[in-house]
Amino acid sequence: MSPAERPGPNRPCGPGTLYLFVRSERVEYGAVQRIGADRQWCPQASVELPGAGPAGPMPSFTALQEALHALAGMSSPQHSPRPQRPIRVLVADAWLAAVVLAWSPALTRHGSAQAYAHSQFLVAGFEVLAEDVIRMDDAPFEAPRLAVAYPRALLSCLREWAHRVDGRLASVHPLSVAAWLLMQRPGRSGMPSGPGASGTGAQALAVIEGNRVTIAHSLVRNWRGVSWISGLSQRQAHADGVTARTLADTWQRLCLREPGLPSVAHVALLDLSDGNAEPGELGAPFTPIGPQVQVHAALMGSLETRAGAHALCFQGVPLPCTRWQWIVLATLVMACAVLAVQLIRGFSSASALQARIAQTERARQPAATGKTWSREEAARVQAVNRAIRELNLPIDALLDALVPPQDIRVAVLSMETMGRTTNAPSQTVGIKILAQACSGADMARYVAFVAGRKPFGGAYLMRHEILDPGENCPYRFTVEARS
């Protein structure tokens, strides 16, 4: 660890979240100090990985474990982390495995999605164990998704180091994901504005870390104009490091595989390497997004905001709530309690008002008194009703209906209503006809004639008699006609 990497008296480090940056060639940890509206990265210690070199292979997890042990021993009592201090880790993409998953119905369920992602990692040539943790992004429905695999050995090393420094592993973030989210919001976390860091969401991002180049790209955006990573490509440079030529060749090869990428006008460049090509030597379409010191502090600070809740990040042990979180929670509980009391009072007032309205309406309605009729009074009422019914009879229409045609030899002698001399029900409307016919056939035809005349609904022969067989019309009969 160089002296410049230790925090001096003029670079105080606050007791906030501790950040660990696992790079491809070394590991370092520190804190982010907020000075006004800016953030400043305060490194505390840095250790080179054993066997790491520009042209060498990727260090093993055993080398990473040794480096983390050495890093934990460098913590001085003055700057030792507090117990249960949250630790957020930023990991270079070289330590992880990433693959783009084509859309499949298996992605709609968690169990089948994990199995589908595991099979795609094997097809792509990655050795992913069953104990490794796979995270997939939350791309829109039927869109390709990016999956990242966290090796179990890596997570074990990080948990062990967090325990040695008396901290708690809060989250682990891929470097490309944190840089992508930070690039889309240049006005946050101390990120400087620039042509490669448009707030509308750039479509391509190149990250140089150590001797490797990682290019994340996206060709689609959602309805809010925000793009997500739909492709991730990594390449290791030669022993001379990542040069402008290496970066241009990597971009050209990727454009040949993705026909839509040549339309990207600006590719944001995040250079975290030591001693690579200067920004002025880079040609189009690469545009650096800021000085490395500011970008480093902004990357670490962004892990507390959008990147901390990203679907591709690994979430560690949940941390206890802070004082401000408890204050906000207590405020919400009090607001809900006040709202519940107001609702209960409003419901009680509405119920009481409805009861008073119903009572007022009942008071306005006159009380119904039941009338008990005696037998004589009921008989008089029925007689009055029959008399009214007789007065309402259409006498003229009834008389016209009783006149027989010329071919029926019948004479009508009398007519009387049934309500006056009979015991017909009060709802019956009809008359009784007394007539005399010259023959039995004429008598029968007349009864049928009256039954078919309006306003009668039927006619019945009640009785008949023969007065004197020697007379011309000896048949006298009585007919009841009802409507």
CSV table of C-alpha atoms in Angstrom, one decimal:
chain,number,residue,atom,x,y,z
A,1,MET,CA,0.0,0.0,0.0
A,2,SER,CA,1.5,3.3,-1.0
A,3,PRO,CA,1.5,6.2,1.4
A,4,ALA,CA,-0.8,8.2,-0.9
A,5,GLU,CA,-3.5,5.6,-0.3
A,6,ARG,CA,-3.6,6.0,3.4
A,7,PRO,CA,-5.9,8.6,4.9
A,8,GLY,CA,-3.9,11.6,6.2
A,9,PRO,CA,-4.8,14.3,8.6
A,10,ASN,CA,-6.1,16.4,5.7
A,11,ARG,CA,-8.4,13.6,4.4
A,12,PRO,CA,-10.7,12.6,7.3
A,13,CYS,CA,-12.9,9.6,6.8
A,14,GLY,CA,-16.3,9.6,8.5
A,15,PRO,CA,-17.8,6.6,10.3
A,16,GLY,CA,-20.3,5.9,7.6
A,17,THR,CA,-20.6,2.9,5.3
A,18,LEU,CA,-17.4,1.1,4.5
A,19,TYR,CA,-16.7,0.3,0.8
A,20,LEU,CA,-14.6,-2.6,-0.6
A,21,PHE,CA,-13.4,-2.5,-4.2
A,22,VAL,CA,-12.4,-6.0,-5.5
A,23,ARG,CA,-10.4,-5.2,-8.6
A,24,SER,CA,-8.8,-7.7,-11.0
A,25,GLU,CA,-5.2,-7.0,-9.7
A,26,ARG,CA,-5.8,-5.6,-6.1
A,27,VAL,CA,-8.3,-5.0,-3.4
A,28,GLU,CA,-8.8,-1.7,-1.6
A,29,TYR,CA,-11.3,-0.4,0.9
A,30,GLY,CA,-12.2,3.1,2.3
A,31,ALA,CA,-15.1,5.4,2.9
A,32,VAL,CA,-16.9,8.2,1.1
A,33,GLN,CA,-16.7,11.6,2.8
A,34,ARG,CA,-19.4,14.1,1.9
A,35,ILE,CA,-18.0,17.7,1.7
A,36,GLY,CA,-20.8,20.0,1.0
A,37,ALA,CA,-22.6,18.8,-2.2
A,38,ASP,CA,-19.6,16.8,-3.3
A,39,ARG,CA,-18.3,13.3,-2.4
A,40,GLN,CA,-14.7,12.5,-1.7
A,41,TRP,CA,-13.2,9.0,-1.8
A,42,CYS,CA,-11.0,8.3,1.3
A,43,PRO,CA,-9.0,5.1,0.7
A,44,GLN,CA,-7.8,3.4,3.9
A,45,ALA,CA,-5.8,0.4,2.6
A,46,SER,CA,-4.9,-1.4,-0.6
A,47,VAL,CA,-3.3,-4.8,-1.2
A,48,GLU,CA,-2.0,-6.3,-4.5
A,49,LEU,CA,-3.3,-9.7,-5.3
A,50,PRO,CA,-0.6,-12.4,-5.3
A,51,GLY,CA,0.3,-13.6,-8.8
A,52,ALA,CA,-1.6,-10.7,-10.5
A,53,GLY,CA,0.0,-9.1,-13.5
A,54,PRO,CA,-0.8,-7.4,-16.8
A,55,ALA,CA,-0.2,-10.6,-18.9
A,56,GLY,CA,-1.0,-13.2,-16.2
A,57,PRO,CA,-4.2,-15.1,-15.7
A,58,MET,CA,-7.0,-14.1,-13.4
A,59,PRO,CA,-5.9,-14.6,-9.8
A,60,SER,CA,-7.6,-17.4,-7.9
A,61,PHE,CA,-10.0,-17.1,-5.0
A,62,THR,CA,-7.2,-18.3,-2.7
A,63,ALA,CA,-5.1,-15.3,-3.7
A,64,LEU,CA,-8.1,-13.1,-3.0
A,65,GLN,CA,-8.6,-14.6,0.4
A,66,GLU,CA,-4.9,-14.0,1.3
A,67,ALA,CA,-5.2,-10.4,0.1
A,68,LEU,CA,-8.3,-9.8,2.2
A,69,HIS,CA,-6.6,-11.3,5.3
A,70,ALA,CA,-3.7,-8.9,4.8
A,71,LEU,CA,-6.2,-6.0,4.2
A,72,ALA,CA,-8.0,-6.7,7.4
A,73,GLY,CA,-4.7,-6.7,9.3
A,74,MET,CA,-3.9,-3.2,8.1
A,75,SER,CA,-6.8,-1.6,10.0
A,76,SER,CA,-5.3,0.7,12.6
A,77,PRO,CA,-7.1,1.2,15.9
A,78,GLN,CA,-7.6,4.9,15.0
A,79,HIS,CA,-9.5,4.0,11.9
A,80,SER,CA,-10.9,0.6,12.8
A,81,PRO,CA,-14.5,0.1,11.7
A,82,ARG,CA,-17.3,0.3,14.2
A,83,PRO,CA,-19.2,-3.0,15.1
A,84,GLN,CA,-22.0,-3.9,12.7
A,85,ARG,CA,-20.7,-1.3,10.2
A,86,PRO,CA,-22.5,-1.9,6.8
A,87,ILE,CA,-20.1,-3.0,4.1
A,88,ARG,CA,-20.8,-2.6,0.4
A,89,VAL,CA,-18.6,-4.3,-2.1
A,90,LEU,CA,-17.9,-3.3,-5.7
A,91,VAL,CA,-16.6,-6.2,-7.7
A,92,ALA,CA,-14.9,-6.1,-11.1
A,93,ASP,CA,-16.7,-8.0,-13.8
A,94,ALA,CA,-13.7,-10.3,-14.3
A,95,TRP,CA,-14.6,-12.1,-11.0
A,96,LEU,CA,-18.2,-12.8,-12.1
A,97,ALA,CA,-19.9,-14.7,-15.0
A,98,ALA,CA,-22.4,-12.9,-17.1
A,99,VAL,CA,-24.7,-14.2,-19.9
A,100,VAL,CA,-27.6,-12.7,-21.9
A,101,LEU,CA,-30.7,-14.9,-21.6
A,102,ALA,CA,-33.0,-15.1,-24.6
A,103,TRP,CA,-36.7,-14.8,-23.7
A,104,SER,CA,-38.3,-18.0,-22.5
A,105,PRO,CA,-41.6,-18.7,-20.7
A,106,ALA,CA,-39.4,-20.3,-18.0
A,107,LEU,CA,-38.4,-16.8,-16.9
A,108,THR,CA,-41.9,-16.1,-15.6
A,109,ARG,CA,-41.3,-18.4,-12.5
A,110,HIS,CA,-38.4,-18.2,-10.1
A,111,GLY,CA,-37.5,-21.9,-10.0
A,112,SER,CA,-37.6,-22.5,-13.7
A,113,ALA,CA,-35.8,-19.2,-14.3
A,114,GLN,CA,-32.9,-20.3,-12.1
A,115,ALA,CA,-32.7,-23.6,-13.9
A,116,TYR,CA,-32.8,-22.0,-17.3
A,117,ALA,CA,-30.1,-19.5,-16.4
A,118,HIS,CA,-27.9,-22.2,-15.0
A,119,SER,CA,-28.2,-24.2,-18.3
A,120,GLN,CA,-27.3,-21.1,-20.3
A,121,PHE,CA,-24.2,-20.4,-18.3
A,122,LEU,CA,-23.1,-24.0,-19.0
A,123,VAL,CA,-23.8,-23.5,-22.7
A,124,ALA,CA,-21.7,-20.3,-22.7
A,125,GLY,CA,-18.7,-22.2,-21.2
A,126,PHE,CA,-18.9,-20.9,-17.6
A,127,GLU,CA,-18.4,-23.4,-14.8
A,128,VAL,CA,-21.3,-22.4,-12.5
A,129,LEU,CA,-21.9,-24.6,-9.4
A,130,ALA,CA,-25.2,-25.3,-7.8
A,131,GLU,CA,-24.1,-23.3,-4.7
A,132,ASP,CA,-23.4,-20.1,-6.8
A,133,VAL,CA,-25.9,-17.3,-6.6
A,134,ILE,CA,-27.5,-16.2,-9.9
A,135,ARG,CA,-29.2,-12.8,-10.2
A,136,MET,CA,-31.3,-11.7,-13.2
A,137,ASP,CA,-32.3,-8.2,-14.1
A,138,ASP,CA,-35.9,-6.9,-14.3
A,139,ALA,CA,-36.1,-6.2,-18.0
A,140,PRO,CA,-39.6,-5.8,-19.6
A,141,PHE,CA,-41.7,-8.8,-20.5
A,142,GLU,CA,-40.4,-10.8,-23.5
A,143,ALA,CA,-37.2,-8.9,-23.6
A,144,PRO,CA,-33.7,-10.5,-23.2
A,145,ARG,CA,-32.4,-10.5,-19.7
A,146,LEU,CA,-28.9,-10.3,-18.3
A,147,ALA,CA,-27.9,-12.8,-15.7
A,148,VAL,CA,-24.9,-12.6,-13.4
A,149,ALA,CA,-23.5,-15.5,-11.4
A,150,TYR,CA,-21.7,-14.8,-8.1
A,151,PRO,CA,-19.3,-17.7,-7.2
A,152,ARG,CA,-19.8,-19.2,-3.8
A,153,ALA,CA,-16.0,-18.9,-3.1
A,154,LEU,CA,-16.2,-15.1,-3.8
A,155,LEU,CA,-19.1,-14.6,-1.4
A,156,SER,CA,-17.4,-16.7,1.3
A,157,CYS,CA,-14.2,-14.6,1.1
A,158,LEU,CA,-16.3,-11.4,1.4
A,159,ARG,CA,-18.3,-12.6,4.4
A,160,GLU,CA,-15.1,-13.8,6.1
A,161,TRP,CA,-13.5,-10.4,5.6
A,162,ALA,CA,-16.5,-8.5,6.8
A,163,HIS,CA,-16.5,-10.6,10.0
A,164,ARG,CA,-12.8,-9.9,10.6
A,165,VAL,CA,-13.4,-6.2,10.4
A,166,ASP,CA,-16.5,-6.4,12.7
A,167,GLY,CA,-18.8,-5.4,9.9
A,168,ARG,CA,-21.8,-6.8,8.1
A,169,LEU,CA,-21.9,-7.6,4.4
A,170,ALA,CA,-24.7,-5.4,3.1
A,171,SER,CA,-24.5,-5.9,-0.7
A,172,VAL,CA,-22.2,-6.9,-3.6
A,173,HIS,CA,-22.4,-4.9,-6.9
A,174,PRO,CA,-20.9,-5.6,-10.3
A,175,LEU,CA,-18.8,-2.7,-11.5
A,176,SER,CA,-20.5,-2.5,-14.9
A,177,VAL,CA,-24.0,-2.3,-13.4
A,178,ALA,CA,-23.0,0.4,-10.9
A,179,ALA,CA,-21.3,2.4,-13.7
A,180,TRP,CA,-24.3,2.0,-16.0
A,181,LEU,CA,-26.8,3.3,-13.4
A,182,LEU,CA,-24.5,6.1,-12.4
A,183,MET,CA,-23.9,7.1,-16.0
A,184,GLN,CA,-27.7,7.6,-16.6
A,185,ARG,CA,-28.0,10.1,-13.7
A,186,PRO,CA,-25.1,12.6,-14.1
A,187,GLY,CA,-26.5,15.1,-11.7
A,188,ARG,CA,-26.5,12.6,-8.8
A,189,SER,CA,-23.8,11.3,-6.5
A,190,GLY,CA,-21.2,13.9,-7.6
A,191,MET,CA,-21.2,12.7,-11.2
A,192,PRO,CA,-20.0,15.4,-13.6
A,193,SER,CA,-22.1,16.1,-16.7
A,194,GLY,CA,-20.7,15.3,-20.1
A,195,PRO,CA,-21.6,14.2,-23.6
A,196,GLY,CA,-21.1,10.6,-22.7
A,197,ALA,CA,-23.3,10.8,-19.6
A,198,SER,CA,-26.6,12.0,-20.9
A,199,GLY,CA,-29.5,12.0,-18.5
A,200,THR,CA,-31.7,10.4,-21.1
A,201,GLY,CA,-29.7,7.1,-20.6
A,202,ALA,CA,-26.7,6.3,-22.9
A,203,GLN,CA,-26.8,3.1,-25.0
A,204,ALA,CA,-23.2,2.0,-24.6
A,205,LEU,CA,-20.6,2.1,-21.8
A,206,ALA,CA,-17.0,1.0,-21.8
A,207,VAL,CA,-15.2,0.2,-18.5
A,208,ILE,CA,-11.4,-0.2,-18.4
A,209,GLU,CA,-10.3,-1.9,-15.2
A,210,GLY,CA,-6.8,-3.3,-14.9
A,211,ASN,CA,-6.0,-5.1,-18.1
A,212,ARG,CA,-9.5,-5.8,-19.2
A,213,VAL,CA,-12.2,-3.9,-21.2
A,214,THR,CA,-15.9,-4.5,-20.4
A,215,ILE,CA,-18.5,-3.0,-22.8
A,216,ALA,CA,-22.2,-2.9,-21.7
A,217,HIS,CA,-24.8,-1.8,-24.3
A,218,SER,CA,-28.5,-1.6,-24.9
A,219,LEU,CA,-30.5,-0.8,-28.0
A,220,VAL,CA,-34.0,-0.5,-26.5
A,221,ARG,CA,-35.5,1.8,-23.9
A,222,ASN,CA,-38.7,1.7,-22.0
A,223,TRP,CA,-41.6,4.3,-22.1
A,224,ARG,CA,-39.7,6.5,-19.6
A,225,GLY,CA,-36.6,6.7,-21.8
A,226,VAL,CA,-34.5,4.5,-19.5
A,227,SER,CA,-32.3,1.8,-21.0
A,228,TRP,CA,-31.2,-1.4,-19.4
A,229,ILE,CA,-28.2,-3.6,-20.1
A,230,SER,CA,-29.1,-6.1,-22.8
A,231,GLY,CA,-25.5,-7.2,-23.7
A,232,LEU,CA,-22.2,-7.4,-21.9
A,233,SER,CA,-18.8,-8.1,-23.6
A,234,GLN,CA,-15.4,-8.6,-21.9
A,235,ARG,CA,-11.9,-8.7,-23.4
A,236,GLN,CA,-8.4,-9.0,-21.9
A,237,ALA,CA,-5.7,-6.8,-23.4
A,238,HIS,CA,-2.1,-7.8,-24.1
A,239,ALA,CA,0.9,-7.2,-21.7
A,240,ASP,CA,1.2,-3.5,-22.8
A,241,GLY,CA,-2.2,-2.7,-21.3
A,242,VAL,CA,-5.4,-1.3,-22.7
A,243,THR,CA,-4.5,1.2,-25.4
A,244,ALA,CA,-6.7,3.4,-27.7
A,245,ARG,CA,-6.1,0.8,-30.4
A,246,THR,CA,-7.3,-2.1,-28.2
A,247,LEU,CA,-10.4,-0.2,-27.2
A,248,ALA,CA,-11.2,0.7,-30.9
A,249,ASP,CA,-10.7,-2.9,-32.0
A,250,THR,CA,-13.0,-4.2,-29.2
A,251,TRP,CA,-15.7,-1.8,-30.2
A,252,GLN,CA,-15.5,-2.6,-33.9
A,253,ARG,CA,-15.7,-6.4,-33.2
A,254,LEU,CA,-18.8,-5.8,-31.0
A,255,CYS,CA,-20.4,-3.7,-33.8
A,256,LEU,CA,-20.0,-6.5,-36.2
A,257,ARG,CA,-21.9,-8.8,-33.9
A,258,GLU,CA,-24.6,-6.2,-33.0
A,259,PRO,CA,-25.8,-4.4,-36.1
A,260,GLY,CA,-27.6,-1.7,-34.1
A,261,LEU,CA,-24.5,-0.5,-32.2
A,262,PRO,CA,-22.9,1.6,-35.1
A,263,SER,CA,-25.8,4.0,-34.6
A,264,VAL,CA,-24.5,4.9,-31.1
A,265,ALA,CA,-23.0,8.4,-31.4
A,266,HIS,CA,-21.2,8.5,-28.0
A,267,VAL,CA,-19.9,5.6,-25.9
A,268,ALA,CA,-19.3,6.7,-22.3
A,269,LEU,CA,-15.8,5.6,-21.1
A,270,LEU,CA,-15.0,4.9,-17.5
A,271,ASP,CA,-11.2,4.4,-17.1
A,272,LEU,CA,-10.3,2.9,-13.7
A,273,SER,CA,-6.9,1.6,-14.9
A,274,ASP,CA,-3.4,2.8,-14.0
A,275,GLY,CA,-1.3,4.4,-16.7
A,276,ASN,CA,-3.6,3.7,-19.8
A,277,ALA,CA,-4.1,5.9,-22.8
A,278,GLU,CA,-4.9,9.6,-22.1
A,279,PRO,CA,-8.4,10.8,-22.9
A,280,GLY,CA,-7.1,13.0,-25.7
A,281,GLU,CA,-5.7,10.0,-27.5
A,282,LEU,CA,-9.1,8.3,-27.7
A,283,GLY,CA,-11.1,8.8,-30.9
A,284,ALA,CA,-14.8,8.7,-31.6
A,285,PRO,CA,-17.2,7.5,-30.4
A,286,PHE,CA,-15.5,7.2,-26.9
A,287,THR,CA,-16.1,10.1,-24.5
A,288,PRO,CA,-14.6,10.0,-20.9
A,289,ILE,CA,-17.2,10.8,-18.3
A,290,GLY,CA,-15.0,12.4,-15.7
A,291,PRO,CA,-11.7,12.4,-13.7
A,292,GLN,CA,-11.0,9.1,-12.1
A,293,VAL,CA,-11.0,10.5,-8.5
A,294,GLN,CA,-14.5,12.0,-8.9
A,295,VAL,CA,-15.8,8.9,-10.7
A,296,HIS,CA,-14.4,6.6,-7.9
A,297,ALA,CA,-16.2,8.5,-5.2
A,298,ALA,CA,-19.4,8.7,-7.3
A,299,LEU,CA,-19.3,5.0,-7.9
A,300,MET,CA,-19.0,4.2,-4.2
A,301,GLY,CA,-21.7,6.7,-3.2
A,302,SER,CA,-24.1,5.3,-5.8
A,303,LEU,CA,-24.2,2.0,-4.1
A,304,GLU,CA,-26.4,3.6,-1.4
A,305,THR,CA,-29.0,4.7,-4.0
A,306,ARG,CA,-30.2,3.1,-7.2
A,307,ALA,CA,-27.5,0.5,-7.6
A,308,GLY,CA,-28.1,-0.7,-4.0
A,309,ALA,CA,-31.6,-2.0,-5.0
A,310,HIS,CA,-30.8,-3.3,-8.5
A,311,ALA,CA,-32.0,-6.8,-9.4
A,312,LEU,CA,-28.5,-7.9,-10.5
A,313,CYS,CA,-26.9,-7.0,-7.2
A,314,PHE,CA,-26.4,-9.5,-4.4
A,315,GLN,CA,-28.0,-8.5,-1.1
A,316,GLY,CA,-26.3,-9.6,2.1
A,317,VAL,CA,-27.5,-9.8,5.6
A,318,PRO,CA,-30.2,-7.2,6.3
A,319,LEU,CA,-28.9,-4.3,8.3
A,320,PRO,CA,-30.7,-2.9,11.4
A,321,CYS,CA,-32.7,0.3,10.8
A,322,THR,CA,-30.9,3.6,11.4
A,323,ARG,CA,-32.2,6.3,13.7
A,324,TRP,CA,-33.7,8.3,10.8
A,325,GLN,CA,-35.4,5.1,9.4
A,326,TRP,CA,-37.0,4.6,12.8
A,327,ILE,CA,-38.1,8.2,12.9
A,328,VAL,CA,-39.7,7.8,9.4
A,329,LEU,CA,-41.4,4.5,10.4
A,330,ALA,CA,-42.7,6.1,13.6
A,331,THR,CA,-44.1,9.0,11.6
A,332,LEU,CA,-45.8,6.7,9.2
A,333,VAL,CA,-47.4,4.7,12.0
A,334,MET,CA,-48.6,7.8,13.7
A,335,ALA,CA,-50.1,9.1,10.5
A,336,CYS,CA,-51.9,5.8,9.9
A,337,ALA,CA,-53.2,5.8,13.4
A,338,VAL,CA,-54.6,9.4,13.1
A,339,LEU,CA,-56.1,8.5,9.8
A,340,ALA,CA,-57.8,5.4,11.3
A,341,VAL,CA,-59.2,7.4,14.2
A,342,GLN,CA,-60.6,10.0,11.7
A,343,LEU,CA,-62.2,7.2,9.7
A,344,ILE,CA,-63.8,5.7,12.8
A,345,ARG,CA,-65.1,9.0,13.9
A,346,GLY,CA,-66.5,9.8,10.4
A,347,PHE,CA,-68.2,6.4,10.3
A,348,SER,CA,-69.8,6.9,13.7
A,349,SER,CA,-71.0,10.4,12.8
A,350,ALA,CA,-72.5,9.1,9.5
A,351,SER,CA,-74.3,6.3,11.4
A,352,ALA,CA,-75.7,8.7,14.0
A,353,LEU,CA,-76.9,11.1,11.3
A,354,GLN,CA,-78.6,8.3,9.4
A,355,ALA,CA,-80.4,7.2,12.7
A,356,ARG,CA,-81.6,10.7,13.3
A,357,ILE,CA,-82.9,11.0,9.7
A,358,ALA,CA,-84.8,7.7,10.0
A,359,GLN,CA,-86.3,8.8,13.3
A,360,THR,CA,-87.4,12.1,11.8
A,361,GLU,CA,-89.1,10.3,8.9
A,362,ARG,CA,-90.9,8.0,11.2
A,363,ALA,CA,-92.2,10.9,13.2
A,364,ARG,CA,-93.6,12.6,10.2
A,365,GLN,CA,-95.5,9.6,9.0
A,366,PRO,CA,-99.1,9.3,10.6
A,367,ALA,CA,-99.6,6.3,12.8
A,368,ALA,CA,-101.7,3.7,11.1
A,369,THR,CA,-104.8,2.8,13.2
A,370,GLY,CA,-106.5,-0.5,12.6
A,371,LYS,CA,-110.3,-0.5,12.3
A,372,THR,CA,-112.3,-3.5,13.6
A,373,TRP,CA,-115.6,-4.0,11.8
A,374,SER,CA,-118.6,-5.7,13.4
A,375,ARG,CA,-120.6,-8.3,11.5
A,376,GLU,CA,-123.5,-5.8,10.9
A,377,GLU,CA,-121.1,-3.1,9.7
A,378,ALA,CA,-119.3,-5.6,7.3
A,379,ALA,CA,-122.7,-6.6,5.8
A,380,ARG,CA,-123.6,-2.9,5.3
A,381,VAL,CA,-120.3,-2.3,3.6
A,382,GLN,CA,-120.8,-5.2,1.2
A,383,ALA,CA,-124.3,-4.0,0.4
A,384,VAL,CA,-123.1,-0.5,-0.3
A,385,ASN,CA,-120.4,-2.0,-2.6
A,386,ARG,CA,-122.9,-4.0,-4.5
A,387,ALA,CA,-125.2,-1.0,-4.9
A,388,ILE,CA,-122.3,1.0,-6.3
A,389,ARG,CA,-121.5,-1.8,-8.7
A,390,GLU,CA,-125.1,-1.9,-9.9
A,391,LEU,CA,-125.0,1.9,-10.5
A,392,ASN,CA,-121.8,1.5,-12.5
A,393,LEU,CA,-123.2,-1.1,-14.8
A,394,PRO,CA,-123.5,-0.1,-18.5
A,395,ILE,CA,-127.2,-0.6,-18.8
A,396,ASP,CA,-127.5,0.5,-22.4
A,397,ALA,CA,-124.8,-1.8,-23.6
A,398,LEU,CA,-126.3,-4.7,-21.7
A,399,LEU,CA,-129.8,-4.1,-23.2
A,400,ASP,CA,-128.3,-4.0,-26.7
A,401,ALA,CA,-126.5,-7.2,-26.1
A,402,LEU,CA,-129.7,-9.0,-25.1
A,403,VAL,CA,-131.7,-8.2,-28.2
A,404,PRO,CA,-131.9,-11.5,-30.2
A,405,PRO,CA,-131.5,-11.7,-34.0
A,406,GLN,CA,-134.7,-12.3,-36.1
A,407,ASP,CA,-133.9,-16.0,-36.7
A,408,ILE,CA,-134.1,-16.7,-33.0
A,409,ARG,CA,-137.6,-16.6,-31.7
A,410,VAL,CA,-137.1,-15.4,-28.1
A,411,ALA,CA,-138.7,-12.7,-26.1
A,412,VAL,CA,-136.9,-11.1,-23.1
A,413,LEU,CA,-139.4,-10.8,-20.2
A,414,SER,CA,-137.2,-9.2,-17.5
A,415,MET,CA,-133.6,-8.5,-16.4
A,416,GLU,CA,-132.1,-7.9,-13.0
A,417,THR,CA,-128.6,-7.6,-11.5
A,418,MET,CA,-127.3,-10.5,-9.6
A,419,GLY,CA,-126.2,-8.5,-6.6
A,420,ARG,CA,-129.7,-7.5,-5.6
A,421,THR,CA,-131.5,-10.8,-5.4
A,422,THR,CA,-128.8,-13.4,-5.4
A,423,ASN,CA,-126.0,-14.4,-3.2
A,424,ALA,CA,-123.3,-13.8,-5.8
A,425,PRO,CA,-119.8,-12.8,-4.6
A,426,SER,CA,-119.1,-9.1,-4.3
A,427,GLN,CA,-116.5,-9.2,-7.0
A,428,THR,CA,-119.0,-10.8,-9.6
A,429,VAL,CA,-120.6,-8.6,-12.2
A,430,GLY,CA,-123.5,-10.1,-14.1
A,431,ILE,CA,-127.3,-10.1,-14.7
A,432,LYS,CA,-130.2,-12.6,-14.6
A,433,ILE,CA,-132.4,-12.8,-17.7
A,434,LEU,CA,-136.0,-14.2,-17.8
A,435,ALA,CA,-137.0,-15.0,-21.4
A,436,GLN,CA,-139.6,-17.2,-23.3
A,437,ALA,CA,-138.9,-19.2,-26.5
A,438,CYS,CA,-141.1,-20.9,-29.0
A,439,SER,CA,-138.9,-24.1,-29.1
A,440,GLY,CA,-136.1,-25.8,-27.3
A,441,ALA,CA,-133.7,-25.1,-30.1
A,442,ASP,CA,-134.4,-21.4,-29.9
A,443,MET,CA,-133.8,-21.5,-26.2
A,444,ALA,CA,-130.4,-23.2,-26.6
A,445,ARG,CA,-129.4,-20.8,-29.5
A,446,TYR,CA,-130.2,-17.8,-27.4
A,447,VAL,CA,-128.1,-18.9,-24.5
A,448,ALA,CA,-125.2,-19.4,-26.9
A,449,PHE,CA,-125.9,-16.0,-28.5
A,450,VAL,CA,-125.8,-14.2,-25.1
A,451,ALA,CA,-122.6,-16.1,-24.1
A,452,GLY,CA,-120.8,-14.7,-27.2
A,453,ARG,CA,-121.9,-11.1,-26.8
A,454,LYS,CA,-119.9,-8.4,-25.1
A,455,PRO,CA,-119.5,-7.4,-22.3
A,456,PHE,CA,-120.4,-10.9,-21.2
A,457,GLY,CA,-117.8,-13.5,-20.7
A,458,GLY,CA,-120.2,-16.4,-20.5
A,459,ALA,CA,-123.9,-17.4,-20.1
A,460,TYR,CA,-125.5,-20.3,-18.4
A,461,LEU,CA,-129.0,-21.8,-18.5
A,462,MET,CA,-130.1,-22.0,-14.9
A,463,ARG,CA,-133.7,-23.4,-15.3
A,464,HIS,CA,-136.5,-23.7,-17.8
A,465,GLU,CA,-140.2,-24.9,-17.8
A,466,ILE,CA,-142.9,-25.6,-20.3
A,467,LEU,CA,-146.1,-23.6,-19.6
A,468,ASP,CA,-148.7,-24.9,-22.0
A,469,PRO,CA,-147.9,-27.2,-24.8
A,470,GLY,CA,-150.7,-25.7,-26.9
A,471,GLU,CA,-149.3,-22.2,-26.9
A,472,ASN,CA,-147.0,-20.9,-29.6
A,473,CYS,CA,-144.1,-20.2,-27.3
A,474,PRO,CA,-144.4,-22.5,-24.2
A,475,TYR,CA,-140.6,-22.5,-23.1
A,476,ARG,CA,-139.8,-20.1,-20.3
A,477,PHE,CA,-136.2,-20.1,-19.0
A,478,THR,CA,-133.7,-18.2,-16.8
A,479,VAL,CA,-130.2,-17.3,-18.0
A,480,GLU,CA,-127.3,-16.0,-15.9
A,481,ALA,CA,-124.8,-13.9,-17.8
A,482,ARG,CA,-121.4,-12.9,-16.2
A,483,SER,CA,-118.8,-10.5,-17.3
